[in-house]
Coordinates of C-alpha atoms and ligand atoms in Angstrom, one line a residue:
M1404 CA -21.0 0.3 2.0
H1405 CA -18.6 -0.3 -0.9
A1406 CA -15.0 -1.2 0.0
V1407 CA -12.1 -1.6 -2.5
V1408 CA -9.1 -3.7 -1.4
T1409 CA -5.9 -3.9 -3.5
G1410 CA -3.8 -7.0 -3.3
A1411 CA -6.8 -9.0 -2.2
T1412 CA -5.7 -12.3 -3.7
S1413 CA -3.5 -13.4 -0.8
G1414 CA -2.2 -12.7 2.7
I1415 CA -3.3 -9.7 4.6
G1416 CA -5.3 -8.2 1.8
E1417 CA -7.4 -11.3 1.4
A1418 CA -8.0 -11.3 5.2
I1419 CA -9.0 -7.6 5.1
A1420 CA -11.4 -8.3 2.2
T1421 CA -12.9 -11.3 4.0
A1422 CA -13.6 -9.2 7.2
L1423 CA -15.1 -6.3 5.2
A1424 CA -17.3 -8.7 3.2
R1425 CA -19.2 -9.4 6.4
S1426 CA -20.8 -5.9 6.1
A1427 CA -19.9 -4.5 2.7
T1428 CA -19.8 -5.0 -1.0
V1429 CA -16.1 -5.6 -1.6
T1430 CA -14.2 -5.0 -4.8
L1431 CA -11.2 -7.3 -4.9
V1432 CA -8.3 -5.9 -7.0
G1433 CA -5.7 -8.3 -8.2
R1434 CA -3.5 -8.8 -11.2
D1435 CA -4.5 -12.3 -12.2
D1436 CA -8.1 -13.5 -13.1
G1437 CA -7.4 -17.0 -11.8
R1438 CA -6.1 -15.8 -8.4
L1439 CA -9.0 -13.4 -8.1
R1440 CA -11.5 -16.2 -8.7
A1441 CA -9.7 -18.4 -6.2
A1442 CA -9.6 -15.7 -3.5
A1443 CA -13.3 -14.9 -4.2
A1444 CA -14.2 -18.6 -3.7
R1445 CA -12.3 -18.7 -0.4
I1446 CA -14.0 -15.5 0.8
E1447 CA -17.5 -16.8 -0.2
K1448 CA -16.8 -20.0 1.7
A1449 CA -15.9 -17.9 4.8
V1450 CA -18.7 -15.4 4.3
P1451 CA -21.6 -17.1 2.6
G1452 CA -23.6 -14.7 0.4
A1453 CA -20.6 -12.2 0.3
D1454 CA -21.2 -9.5 -2.3
L1455 CA -17.9 -9.4 -4.3
V1456 CA -16.8 -7.6 -7.4
L1457 CA -13.6 -8.7 -9.1
E1458 CA -11.3 -6.2 -10.8
R1459 CA -8.2 -7.3 -12.6
A1460 CA -5.5 -4.6 -12.7
D1461 CA -1.8 -4.9 -12.8
L1462 CA -0.9 -2.1 -10.4
A1463 CA 2.7 -2.0 -11.7
L1464 CA 1.4 -0.2 -14.7
C1465 CA 0.2 3.4 -14.4
K1466 CA -2.1 2.9 -17.5
E1467 CA -3.9 0.1 -15.6
V1468 CA -4.1 2.1 -12.4
R1469 CA -5.7 5.0 -14.3
H1470 CA -8.3 2.7 -15.9
L1471 CA -9.1 1.1 -12.6
A1472 CA -9.6 4.6 -11.0
E1473 CA -12.0 5.6 -13.8
R1474 CA -14.1 2.5 -13.8
L1475 CA -14.4 1.7 -10.1
E1476 CA -17.9 2.3 -8.6
L1477 CA -17.3 5.1 -6.1
P1478 CA -16.1 3.6 -2.8
D1479 CA -16.8 4.4 0.8
V1480 CA -13.5 2.7 1.8
V1481 CA -10.3 2.0 -0.1
V1482 CA -7.6 -0.2 1.5
S1483 CA -4.4 0.2 -0.4
N1484 CA -2.5 -3.0 0.5
A1485 CA -0.7 -4.5 -2.5
A1486 CA 3.0 -4.6 -2.4
V1487 CA 6.0 -6.7 -3.6
I1488 CA 9.7 -7.2 -2.9
T1489 CA 11.5 -7.4 -6.2
D1490 CA 15.0 -6.8 -7.5
L1491 CA 15.9 -3.2 -8.2
D1492 CA 16.5 -3.8 -11.9
D1493 CA 13.1 -5.4 -12.4
R1494 CA 11.2 -3.0 -14.7
T1495 CA 7.7 -2.8 -16.1
D1496 CA 6.8 -2.4 -19.8
E1497 CA 6.3 1.3 -19.0
G1498 CA 10.0 1.5 -17.8
Q1499 CA 9.2 2.1 -14.2
Q1500 CA 11.0 0.1 -11.4
R1501 CA 8.4 -2.5 -10.4
L1502 CA 9.2 -2.1 -6.7
L1503 CA 8.5 1.6 -6.7
A1504 CA 5.6 1.3 -9.1
V1505 CA 3.6 -1.3 -7.1
N1506 CA 4.4 -0.1 -3.6
H1507 CA 4.3 3.7 -4.0
L1508 CA 3.3 5.0 -7.4
A1509 CA 0.2 2.8 -7.6
P1510 CA -1.3 3.9 -4.3
Y1511 CA -0.3 7.5 -5.1
L1512 CA -2.0 7.5 -8.4
L1513 CA -5.0 5.4 -7.4
L1514 CA -5.9 7.4 -4.3
R1515 CA -5.3 10.8 -5.9
L1516 CA -7.5 9.9 -8.9
L1517 CA -10.2 8.5 -6.6
A1518 CA -10.0 11.5 -4.3
E1519 CA -10.6 13.7 -7.4
R1520 CA -13.7 11.7 -8.3
L1521 CA -15.0 11.5 -4.8
G1522 CA -14.2 15.2 -4.0
E1523 CA -17.0 16.3 -6.3
S1524 CA -19.6 14.3 -4.2
G1525 CA -18.6 15.7 -0.8
S1526 CA -17.5 12.2 0.2
T1527 CA -16.4 11.2 3.7
A1528 CA -14.7 8.0 2.3
R1529 CA -11.9 6.4 4.3
F1530 CA -8.6 5.7 2.7
V1531 CA -6.4 3.2 4.6
I1532 CA -2.8 2.6 3.5
V1533 CA -1.0 -0.6 4.6
G1534 CA 2.5 0.5 5.4
A1535 CA 5.1 -1.4 7.5
D1536 CA 6.9 -1.3 10.9
P1537 CA 7.6 2.3 11.7
V1538 CA 10.4 1.4 14.2
A1539 CA 12.4 -0.7 11.7
L1540 CA 11.7 1.8 8.9
G1541 CA 13.3 4.5 11.0
W1542 CA 16.6 3.1 9.7
V1543 CA 15.8 3.4 6.0
P1544 CA 14.9 7.0 5.2
V1545 CA 13.7 7.7 1.6
D1546 CA 16.5 9.2 -0.5
L1547 CA 14.5 11.8 -2.4
D1548 CA 17.4 12.1 -4.9
D1549 CA 17.2 8.3 -5.6
L1550 CA 13.6 7.1 -5.3
E1551 CA 14.6 3.8 -7.0
S1552 CA 17.3 3.2 -4.4
Q1553 CA 19.8 2.6 -7.1
R1554 CA 22.6 3.9 -4.9
L1555 CA 21.6 1.7 -2.0
R1556 CA 24.1 -1.2 -1.6
F1557 CA 24.8 -3.6 1.2
E1558 CA 27.7 -6.0 1.6
D1559 CA 25.2 -8.8 1.4
P1560 CA 23.4 -8.0 -1.9
D1561 CA 20.4 -10.1 -0.8
L1562 CA 19.5 -7.4 1.7
T1563 CA 19.3 -4.6 -0.9
P1564 CA 15.8 -5.3 -2.3
F1565 CA 14.5 -5.6 1.3
A1566 CA 15.9 -2.3 2.3
A1567 CA 14.6 -0.7 -0.9
Y1568 CA 11.2 -2.2 -0.1
G1569 CA 11.4 -0.6 3.3
R1570 CA 12.0 2.8 1.7
T1571 CA 8.9 2.4 -0.4
K1572 CA 6.9 1.6 2.8
N1573 CA 8.2 4.8 4.3
M1574 CA 6.9 6.5 1.1
N1575 CA 3.5 5.0 2.1
A1576 CA 3.6 6.9 5.4
M1577 CA 4.8 10.1 3.8
F1578 CA 2.2 10.0 1.1
G1579 CA -0.5 9.2 3.6
Y1580 CA 0.4 12.3 5.7
E1581 CA 0.5 14.6 2.7
L1582 CA -2.7 13.3 1.2
A1583 CA -4.5 13.7 4.6
R1584 CA -3.3 17.3 4.8
R1585 CA -4.7 18.1 1.3
L1586 CA -8.1 16.4 1.6
K1587 CA -11.2 17.6 3.3
G1588 CA -14.0 15.1 4.1
I1589 CA -12.1 12.0 3.0
T1590 CA -9.9 10.6 5.8
V1591 CA -6.5 9.0 5.3
N1592 CA -4.7 6.8 7.8
A1593 CA -1.8 4.3 7.5
V1594 CA -1.2 1.1 9.4
H1595 CA 1.5 -1.4 10.2
P1596 CA -0.1 -4.8 10.1
G1597 CA 2.5 -6.5 12.3
I1598 CA 5.0 -9.2 11.4
I1599 CA 2.6 -11.7 9.8
G1600 CA 3.1 -15.3 8.6
G1601 CA 1.3 -17.2 5.9
T1602 CA 1.6 -14.4 3.2
G1603 CA 3.4 -14.3 -0.1
L1604 CA 5.6 -11.2 0.6
G1605 CA 8.9 -13.0 1.1
R1606 CA 8.5 -15.2 -1.9
N1607 CA 11.5 -13.6 -3.7
A1608 CA 13.8 -13.5 -0.6
R1609 CA 17.2 -15.1 -0.8
G1610 CA 20.0 -16.2 1.5
A1611 CA 20.0 -15.1 5.1
L1612 CA 16.8 -13.0 4.6
K1613 CA 14.9 -16.1 3.4
K1614 CA 16.0 -18.0 6.5
L1615 CA 15.0 -15.2 8.8
G1616 CA 11.6 -14.9 7.1
E1617 CA 11.1 -18.7 7.5
E1618 CA 12.0 -18.5 11.2
L1619 CA 9.8 -15.5 11.9
A1620 CA 6.9 -17.2 10.0
K1621 CA 7.0 -20.1 12.5
T1622 CA 5.8 -18.0 15.4
A1623 CA 4.2 -15.0 13.6
P1624 CA 0.4 -14.6 13.7
G1625 CA -1.6 -15.1 10.6
P1626 CA -3.2 -12.7 8.1
E1627 CA -6.4 -12.3 10.2
V1628 CA -4.4 -10.7 12.9
G1629 CA -2.6 -8.5 10.3
A1630 CA -6.0 -7.4 8.9
D1631 CA -7.4 -6.2 12.3
T1632 CA -6.2 -2.6 12.5
A1633 CA -6.8 -1.9 8.8
V1634 CA -10.4 -3.2 9.1
W1635 CA -10.9 -1.2 12.3
L1636 CA -9.6 2.0 10.5
A1637 CA -11.9 1.3 7.6
T1638 CA -15.1 0.7 9.6
A1639 CA -15.1 1.6 13.3
S1640 CA -17.3 4.5 14.3
E1641 CA -14.7 5.7 16.9
V1642 CA -12.4 6.5 13.9
D1643 CA -14.9 8.8 12.3
G1644 CA -13.3 12.0 11.2
R1645 CA -9.8 10.9 12.3
T1646 CA -7.2 11.5 9.6
G1647 CA -3.4 11.8 9.1
G1648 CA -2.5 9.1 11.6
F1649 CA -0.3 6.0 11.6
Y1650 CA -1.6 3.0 13.6
V1651 CA -0.2 -0.2 15.1
N1652 CA -2.6 -2.5 17.0
R1653 CA -5.3 0.2 16.9
H1654 CA -3.1 2.7 18.5
K1655 CA -1.8 5.9 16.9
V1656 CA 2.0 5.9 16.9
E1657 CA 4.7 8.3 15.8
T1658 CA 6.8 7.6 12.8
A1659 CA 10.4 8.8 12.1
E1660 CA 10.9 12.5 11.6
H1661 CA 12.2 11.8 8.0
T1662 CA 8.6 10.6 7.2
T1663 CA 6.8 13.5 8.8
D1664 CA 8.9 16.4 7.6
R1665 CA 6.5 18.6 5.6
Q1666 CA 9.1 19.6 3.0
R1667 CA 10.2 16.0 2.4
C1668 CA 6.5 14.9 2.0
E1669 CA 5.8 17.7 -0.4
R1670 CA 8.9 16.9 -2.5
L1671 CA 7.9 13.2 -2.6
W1672 CA 4.4 14.3 -3.7
R1673 CA 5.8 16.5 -6.6
E1674 CA 8.4 13.9 -7.8
S1675 CA 5.7 11.2 -7.8
A1676 CA 3.3 13.4 -9.7
Q1677 CA 6.0 13.8 -12.4
L1678 CA 6.6 10.0 -12.5
V1679 CA 3.0 9.1 -13.0
G1680 CA 2.1 12.2 -15.2
I1681 CA -0.4 13.9 -13.0
S1682 CA -0.7 17.5 -11.8
E1683 CA 1.6 18.5 -9.0
R1684 CA -1.1 20.3 -7.1
Ligands
LIG3092 N1 3.6 -9.9 6.0 C1 4.2 -9.1 6.8 O1 4.8 -9.5 7.8 C2 4.1 -7.6 6.6 C3 4.8 -6.7 7.5 C4 4.7 -5.3 7.2 C5 3.9 -4.9 6.2 N2 3.2 -5.7 5.4 C6 2.4 -5.2 4.3 O2 1.2 -5.9 4.2 C7 0.7 -5.8 2.8 C8 0.3 -7.1 2.3 O3 1.4 -8.0 2.3 P1 1.3 -9.6 2.5 O4 2.3 -9.9 3.6 O5 -0.1 -10.0 2.7 O6 1.9 -10.1 1.1 P2 1.3 -10.9 -0.1 O7 0.6 -12.1 0.4 O8 2.4 -11.1 -1.0 O9 0.2 -9.9 -0.7 C9 0.5 -8.9 -1.6 C10 -0.7 -8.7 -2.5 O10 -0.3 -7.7 -3.5 C11 -0.6 -8.2 -4.8 N3 0.2 -7.6 -5.8 C12 1.5 -7.7 -6.0 N4 1.9 -7.1 -7.1 C13 0.7 -6.6 -7.7 C14 0.4 -6.0 -8.9 N5 1.4 -5.6 -9.8 N6 -0.8 -5.7 -9.2 C15 -1.8 -6.0 -8.4 N7 -1.6 -6.7 -7.2 C16 -0.4 -7.0 -6.9 C17 -0.4 -9.7 -4.7 O11 -1.0 -10.4 -5.8 P3 -0.6 -11.8 -6.3 O12 -1.5 -12.8 -5.5 O13 -1.0 -11.8 -7.7 O14 0.8 -12.0 -6.0 C18 -1.0 -10.0 -3.3 O15 -2.4 -10.1 -3.4 C19 1.8 -5.1 2.0 O16 1.6 -3.8 1.8 C20 3.1 -5.3 2.9 O17 4.1 -4.4 2.6 C21 3.3 -7.1 5.5

Protein backbone atom coordinates (compact mmCIF):
# COMPACT_ATOMS: atom_id res chain seq x y z
CA MET A 1 0.00 0.00 0.00
CA HIS A 2 1.16 3.52 -0.75
CA ALA A 3 -0.18 6.35 1.42
CA VAL A 4 0.41 10.08 0.98
CA VAL A 5 0.08 12.39 4.00
CA THR A 6 0.21 16.16 3.68
CA GLY A 7 1.40 18.25 6.61
CA ALA A 8 3.36 15.24 7.86
CA THR A 9 6.12 17.26 9.53
CA SER A 10 4.35 17.81 12.83
CA GLY A 11 1.31 17.21 14.99
CA ILE A 12 -1.56 15.06 13.79
CA GLY A 13 -0.15 14.57 10.27
CA GLU A 14 3.09 13.16 11.62
CA ALA A 15 1.12 10.84 13.92
CA ILE A 16 -1.02 9.69 10.97
CA ALA A 17 2.12 9.05 8.91
CA THR A 18 3.71 7.13 11.79
CA ALA A 19 0.67 4.87 12.19
CA LEU A 20 0.40 4.26 8.44
CA ALA A 21 4.14 3.52 8.18
CA ARG A 22 3.56 0.32 10.18
CA SER A 23 1.84 -1.24 7.14
CA ALA A 24 2.47 1.00 4.12
CA THR A 25 4.99 2.96 2.13
CA VAL A 26 4.29 6.52 3.22
CA THR A 27 5.03 9.68 1.27
CA LEU A 28 5.49 12.57 3.67
CA VAL A 29 4.57 15.91 2.13
CA GLY A 30 6.01 19.02 3.78
CA ARG A 31 7.19 22.48 2.83
CA ASP A 32 10.69 22.33 4.30
CA ASP A 33 13.46 19.78 3.64
CA GLY A 34 14.91 20.03 7.14
CA ARG A 35 11.55 19.49 8.81
CA LEU A 36 10.79 16.59 6.45
CA ARG A 37 14.09 14.89 7.35
CA ALA A 38 13.51 15.48 11.06
CA ALA A 39 9.98 14.01 10.88
CA ALA A 40 11.27 11.03 8.89
CA ALA A 41 13.93 10.39 11.55
CA ARG A 42 11.30 10.44 14.31
CA ILE A 43 9.04 8.09 12.35
CA GLU A 44 11.92 5.69 11.62
CA LYS A 45 12.73 5.65 15.31
CA ALA A 46 9.10 4.75 16.15
CA VAL A 47 8.77 2.30 13.23
CA PRO A 48 12.15 0.73 12.47
CA GLY A 49 12.44 -0.12 8.77
CA ALA A 50 9.65 2.30 7.80
CA ASP A 51 9.47 2.80 4.03
CA LEU A 52 9.26 6.60 3.64
CA VAL A 53 9.38 8.92 0.64
CA LEU A 54 9.94 12.64 1.24
CA GLU A 55 8.23 15.18 -1.02
CA ARG A 56 8.82 18.88 -0.53
CA ALA A 57 5.94 21.04 -1.74
CA ASP A 58 4.68 24.38 -0.51
CA LEU A 59 0.95 23.73 -0.60
CA ALA A 60 0.26 27.46 -0.48
CA LEU A 61 1.31 27.59 -4.14
CA CYS A 62 -0.93 26.10 -6.84
CA LYS A 63 2.12 25.64 -9.06
CA GLU A 64 3.73 23.38 -6.45
CA VAL A 65 0.50 21.46 -5.80
CA ARG A 66 0.21 20.75 -9.53
CA HIS A 67 3.79 19.49 -9.76
CA LEU A 68 3.25 17.34 -6.69
CA ALA A 69 0.09 15.78 -8.17
CA GLU A 70 1.97 15.01 -11.39
CA ARG A 71 5.04 13.41 -9.85
CA LEU A 72 3.52 11.41 -6.96
CA GLU A 73 3.55 7.67 -7.43
CA LEU A 74 -0.13 6.72 -7.64
CA PRO A 75 -1.45 6.31 -4.07
CA ASP A 76 -3.91 3.90 -2.45
CA VAL A 77 -4.54 6.41 0.33
CA VAL A 78 -4.27 10.19 0.50
CA VAL A 79 -4.69 11.99 3.82
CA SER A 80 -5.10 15.71 3.26
CA ASN A 81 -4.14 17.15 6.63
CA ALA A 82 -2.00 20.29 6.21
CA ALA A 83 -3.52 23.52 7.50
CA VAL A 84 -2.52 26.87 8.94
CA ILE A 85 -4.04 29.79 10.81
CA THR A 86 -2.67 33.02 9.37
CA ASP A 87 -3.73 36.65 9.12
CA LEU A 88 -6.23 37.44 6.40
CA ASP A 89 -3.83 39.76 4.58
CA ASP A 90 -1.04 37.17 4.39
CA ARG A 91 -0.68 36.45 0.65
CA THR A 92 1.42 34.06 -1.37
CA ASP A 93 3.67 34.98 -4.30
CA GLU A 94 0.79 33.81 -6.53
CA GLY A 95 -1.48 36.45 -4.92
CA GLN A 96 -3.74 33.97 -3.12
CA GLN A 97 -4.66 34.39 0.51
CA ARG A 98 -2.40 31.90 2.34
CA LEU A 99 -5.19 30.71 4.67
CA LEU A 100 -7.54 29.85 1.80
CA ALA A 101 -4.72 28.46 -0.34
CA VAL A 102 -3.28 25.98 2.17
CA ASN A 103 -6.50 24.93 3.89
CA HIS A 104 -8.90 24.67 0.96
CA LEU A 105 -7.42 25.33 -2.48
CA ALA A 106 -4.51 22.90 -1.98
CA PRO A 107 -6.65 19.88 -1.03
CA TYR A 108 -9.15 20.84 -3.74
CA LEU A 109 -6.50 20.92 -6.45
CA LEU A 110 -4.41 18.00 -5.20
CA LEU A 111 -7.32 15.58 -4.77
CA ARG A 112 -8.99 16.59 -8.03
CA LEU A 113 -5.76 16.13 -9.99
CA LEU A 114 -4.99 12.82 -8.29
CA ALA A 115 -8.55 11.62 -8.89
CA GLU A 116 -8.09 12.39 -12.58
CA ARG A 117 -4.90 10.33 -12.71
CA LEU A 118 -6.36 7.52 -10.60
CA GLY A 119 -9.64 7.47 -12.51
CA GLU A 120 -7.93 6.05 -15.53
CA SER A 121 -6.84 2.97 -13.52
CA GLY A 122 -10.23 2.08 -11.97
CA SER A 123 -8.76 2.84 -8.56
CA THR A 124 -10.51 2.24 -5.25
CA ALA A 125 -8.15 4.61 -3.43
CA ARG A 126 -9.30 6.25 -0.23
CA PHE A 127 -9.14 10.02 0.22
CA VAL A 128 -9.35 11.25 3.82
CA ILE A 129 -9.73 14.97 4.50
CA VAL A 130 -8.85 16.27 7.95
CA GLY A 131 -11.47 18.90 8.81
CA ALA A 132 -12.43 20.26 12.23
CA ASP A 133 -15.16 20.22 14.86
CA PRO A 134 -18.53 20.14 13.05
CA VAL A 135 -20.41 21.45 16.10
CA ALA A 136 -18.26 24.56 16.55
CA LEU A 137 -18.11 25.10 12.79
CA GLY A 138 -21.88 25.22 12.62
CA TRP A 139 -21.45 28.87 13.77
CA VAL A 140 -19.17 29.96 10.93
CA PRO A 141 -20.85 29.20 7.60
CA VAL A 142 -18.77 29.81 4.49
CA ASP A 143 -19.70 33.10 2.81
CA LEU A 144 -19.66 32.09 -0.85
CA ASP A 145 -19.45 35.75 -1.87
CA ASP A 146 -16.38 36.26 0.30
CA LEU A 147 -14.22 33.12 0.30
CA GLU A 148 -11.32 35.06 1.83
CA SER A 149 -13.53 36.24 4.73
CA GLN A 150 -12.44 39.83 4.14
CA ARG A 151 -15.83 41.04 5.40
CA LEU A 152 -15.56 38.98 8.60
CA ARG A 153 -14.77 41.21 11.56
CA PHE A 154 -14.94 40.65 15.33
CA GLU A 155 -14.70 43.24 18.05
CA ASP A 156 -11.59 41.40 19.22
CA PRO A 157 -9.48 41.36 16.01
CA ASP A 158 -7.43 38.42 17.30
CA LEU A 159 -10.49 36.20 16.77
CA THR A 160 -10.88 36.99 13.07
CA PRO A 161 -8.14 34.67 11.70
CA PHE A 162 -9.49 31.82 13.81
CA ALA A 163 -13.06 32.27 12.55
CA ALA A 164 -11.79 32.56 8.97
CA TYR A 165 -9.80 29.36 9.54
CA GLY A 166 -13.07 27.76 10.71
CA ARG A 167 -14.70 28.71 7.46
CA THR A 168 -11.91 27.05 5.48
CA LYS A 169 -12.44 23.91 7.57
CA ASN A 170 -16.13 24.03 6.62
CA MET A 171 -14.92 24.18 3.02
CA ASN A 172 -13.09 20.89 3.69
CA ALA A 173 -16.41 19.24 4.55
CA MET A 174 -18.25 20.81 1.59
CA PHE A 175 -15.52 19.81 -0.85
CA GLY A 176 -15.40 16.28 0.59
CA TYR A 177 -19.15 15.80 0.07
CA GLU A 178 -19.05 17.15 -3.47
CA LEU A 179 -15.97 15.14 -4.45
CA ALA A 180 -17.55 11.96 -3.06
CA ARG A 181 -20.68 12.60 -5.15
CA ARG A 182 -18.60 12.98 -8.30
CA LEU A 183 -16.21 10.04 -7.92
CA LYS A 184 -16.85 6.36 -8.60
CA GLY A 185 -14.49 3.82 -7.06
CA ILE A 186 -12.37 6.27 -5.09
CA THR A 187 -13.92 6.97 -1.67
CA VAL A 188 -13.81 10.31 0.14
CA ASN A 189 -14.45 10.87 3.84
CA ALA A 190 -13.68 13.72 6.21
CA VAL A 191 -12.77 13.65 9.87
CA HIS A 192 -12.56 15.87 12.93
CA PRO A 193 -9.46 14.77 14.85
CA GLY A 194 -10.65 16.17 18.20
CA ILE A 195 -9.18 19.01 20.23
CA ILE A 196 -5.56 17.93 20.27
CA GLY A 197 -2.55 19.29 22.14
CA GLY A 198 1.12 19.18 21.19
CA THR A 199 0.65 20.47 17.64
CA GLY A 200 1.78 23.63 15.88
CA LEU A 201 -1.64 24.89 14.76
CA GLY A 202 -1.97 27.67 17.34
CA ARG A 203 1.52 29.06 16.80
CA ASN A 204 0.20 32.37 15.39
CA ALA A 205 -2.58 32.80 17.94
CA ARG A 206 -2.64 36.04 19.94
CA GLY A 207 -4.40 37.48 22.98
CA ALA A 208 -7.32 35.62 24.55
CA LEU A 209 -7.22 32.92 21.88
CA LYS A 210 -3.58 32.15 22.67
CA LYS A 211 -4.43 31.82 26.37
CA LEU A 212 -7.41 29.58 25.58
CA GLY A 213 -5.24 27.38 23.35
CA GLU A 214 -2.63 27.05 26.09
CA GLU A 215 -5.31 26.11 28.64
CA LEU A 216 -6.91 23.54 26.31
CA ALA A 217 -3.51 22.04 25.47
CA LYS A 218 -2.92 21.23 29.16
CA THR A 219 -5.64 18.59 29.20
CA ALA A 220 -6.11 17.77 25.51
CA PRO A 221 -4.93 14.38 24.25
CA GLY A 222 -1.89 14.21 21.97
CA PRO A 223 -1.50 13.75 18.19
CA GLU A 224 -1.74 9.93 18.32
CA VAL A 225 -5.32 10.26 19.53
CA GLY A 226 -6.02 12.86 16.85
CA ALA A 227 -4.68 10.48 14.21
CA ASP A 228 -6.88 7.52 15.14
CA THR A 229 -10.04 8.13 13.09
CA ALA A 230 -8.12 9.31 10.02
CA VAL A 231 -5.96 6.16 10.09
CA TRP A 232 -9.06 4.02 10.59
CA LEU A 233 -10.76 5.67 7.58
CA ALA A 234 -7.60 5.13 5.56
CA THR A 235 -7.09 1.46 6.35
CA ALA A 236 -9.95 -0.39 8.11
CA SER A 237 -11.71 -3.10 6.09
CA GLU A 238 -15.05 -2.14 7.67
CA VAL A 239 -14.81 1.22 5.88
CA ASP A 240 -14.52 -0.44 2.45
CA GLY A 241 -16.74 1.31 -0.07
CA ARG A 242 -18.07 3.89 2.42
CA THR A 243 -17.93 7.38 0.98
CA GLY A 244 -19.23 10.90 1.54
CA GLY A 245 -19.19 10.74 5.34
CA PHE A 246 -17.88 12.97 8.11
CA TYR A 247 -16.47 11.12 11.11
CA VAL A 248 -15.65 11.87 14.75
CA ASN A 249 -14.22 9.14 16.98
CA ARG A 250 -14.89 6.56 14.23
CA HIS A 251 -18.60 7.49 14.16
CA LYS A 252 -20.36 9.08 11.22
CA VAL A 253 -21.87 12.42 12.24
CA GLU A 254 -24.05 15.08 10.66
CA THR A 255 -22.54 18.45 9.82
CA ALA A 256 -24.38 21.77 9.56
CA GLU A 257 -26.89 22.17 6.74
CA HIS A 258 -24.83 25.01 5.28
CA THR A 259 -22.07 22.45 4.61
CA THR A 260 -24.32 19.78 3.04
CA ASP A 261 -26.56 21.95 0.84
CA ARG A 262 -25.94 20.66 -2.69
CA GLN A 263 -26.15 24.06 -4.36
CA ARG A 264 -23.68 25.60 -1.94
CA CYS A 265 -21.24 22.71 -2.38
CA GLU A 266 -21.50 22.96 -6.18
CA ARG A 267 -20.93 26.71 -6.07
CA LEU A 268 -17.85 26.28 -3.88
CA TRP A 269 -16.61 23.67 -6.38
CA ARG A 270 -17.00 26.09 -9.30
CA GLU A 271 -15.51 29.11 -7.53
CA SER A 272 -12.55 27.02 -6.40
CA ALA A 273 -12.01 25.70 -9.92
CA GLN A 274 -11.72 29.27 -11.16
CA LEU A 275 -9.30 30.23 -8.41
CA VAL A 276 -6.91 27.36 -9.16
CA GLY A 277 -7.41 27.41 -12.95
CA ILE A 278 -8.91 23.95 -13.47
CA SER A 279 -12.05 22.75 -15.28
CA GLU A 280 -15.34 23.41 -13.46
CA ARG A 281 -16.63 19.95 -14.36
N1 LIG B 1 -4.95 20.44 16.83
C1 LIG B 1 -6.27 20.50 16.92
O1 LIG B 1 -6.84 20.63 18.02
C2 LIG B 1 -7.12 20.39 15.68
C3 LIG B 1 -8.52 20.48 15.83
C4 LIG B 1 -9.32 20.37 14.70
C5 LIG B 1 -8.73 20.17 13.46
N2 LIG B 1 -7.36 20.09 13.35
C6 LIG B 1 -6.80 19.87 12.01
O2 LIG B 1 -5.78 18.89 12.07
C7 LIG B 1 -4.86 19.10 11.00
C8 LIG B 1 -3.43 19.07 11.53
O3 LIG B 1 -3.25 20.15 12.43
P1 LIG B 1 -2.25 20.09 13.67
O4 LIG B 1 -3.01 20.50 14.85
O5 LIG B 1 -1.51 18.82 13.67
O6 LIG B 1 -1.29 21.34 13.30
P2 LIG B 1 0.26 21.44 12.91
O7 LIG B 1 1.09 20.70 13.91
O8 LIG B 1 0.53 22.88 12.74
O9 LIG B 1 0.34 20.69 11.52
C9 LIG B 1 0.07 21.31 10.29
C10 LIG B 1 0.95 20.73 9.22
O10 LIG B 1 0.65 21.40 7.99
C11 LIG B 1 1.87 21.77 7.40
N3 LIG B 1 1.75 22.93 6.51
C12 LIG B 1 1.35 24.18 6.83
N4 LIG B 1 1.45 24.99 5.78
C13 LIG B 1 1.95 24.25 4.76
C14 LIG B 1 2.29 24.52 3.43
N5 LIG B 1 2.18 25.75 2.91
N6 LIG B 1 2.78 23.53 2.66
C15 LIG B 1 2.93 22.29 3.18
N7 LIG B 1 2.62 21.95 4.44
C16 LIG B 1 2.14 22.93 5.23
C17 LIG B 1 2.78 22.09 8.58
O11 LIG B 1 4.14 22.12 8.14
P3 LIG B 1 5.31 22.83 8.98
O12 LIG B 1 5.87 21.77 9.87
O13 LIG B 1 6.26 23.26 7.90
O14 LIG B 1 4.71 23.98 9.72
C18 LIG B 1 2.43 20.94 9.50
O15 LIG B 1 3.14 19.77 9.14
C19 LIG B 1 -5.26 20.43 10.36
O16 LIG B 1 -6.02 20.16 9.18
C20 LIG B 1 -6.12 21.10 11.41
O17 LIG B 1 -7.05 21.99 10.84
C21 LIG B 1 -6.55 20.21 14.42
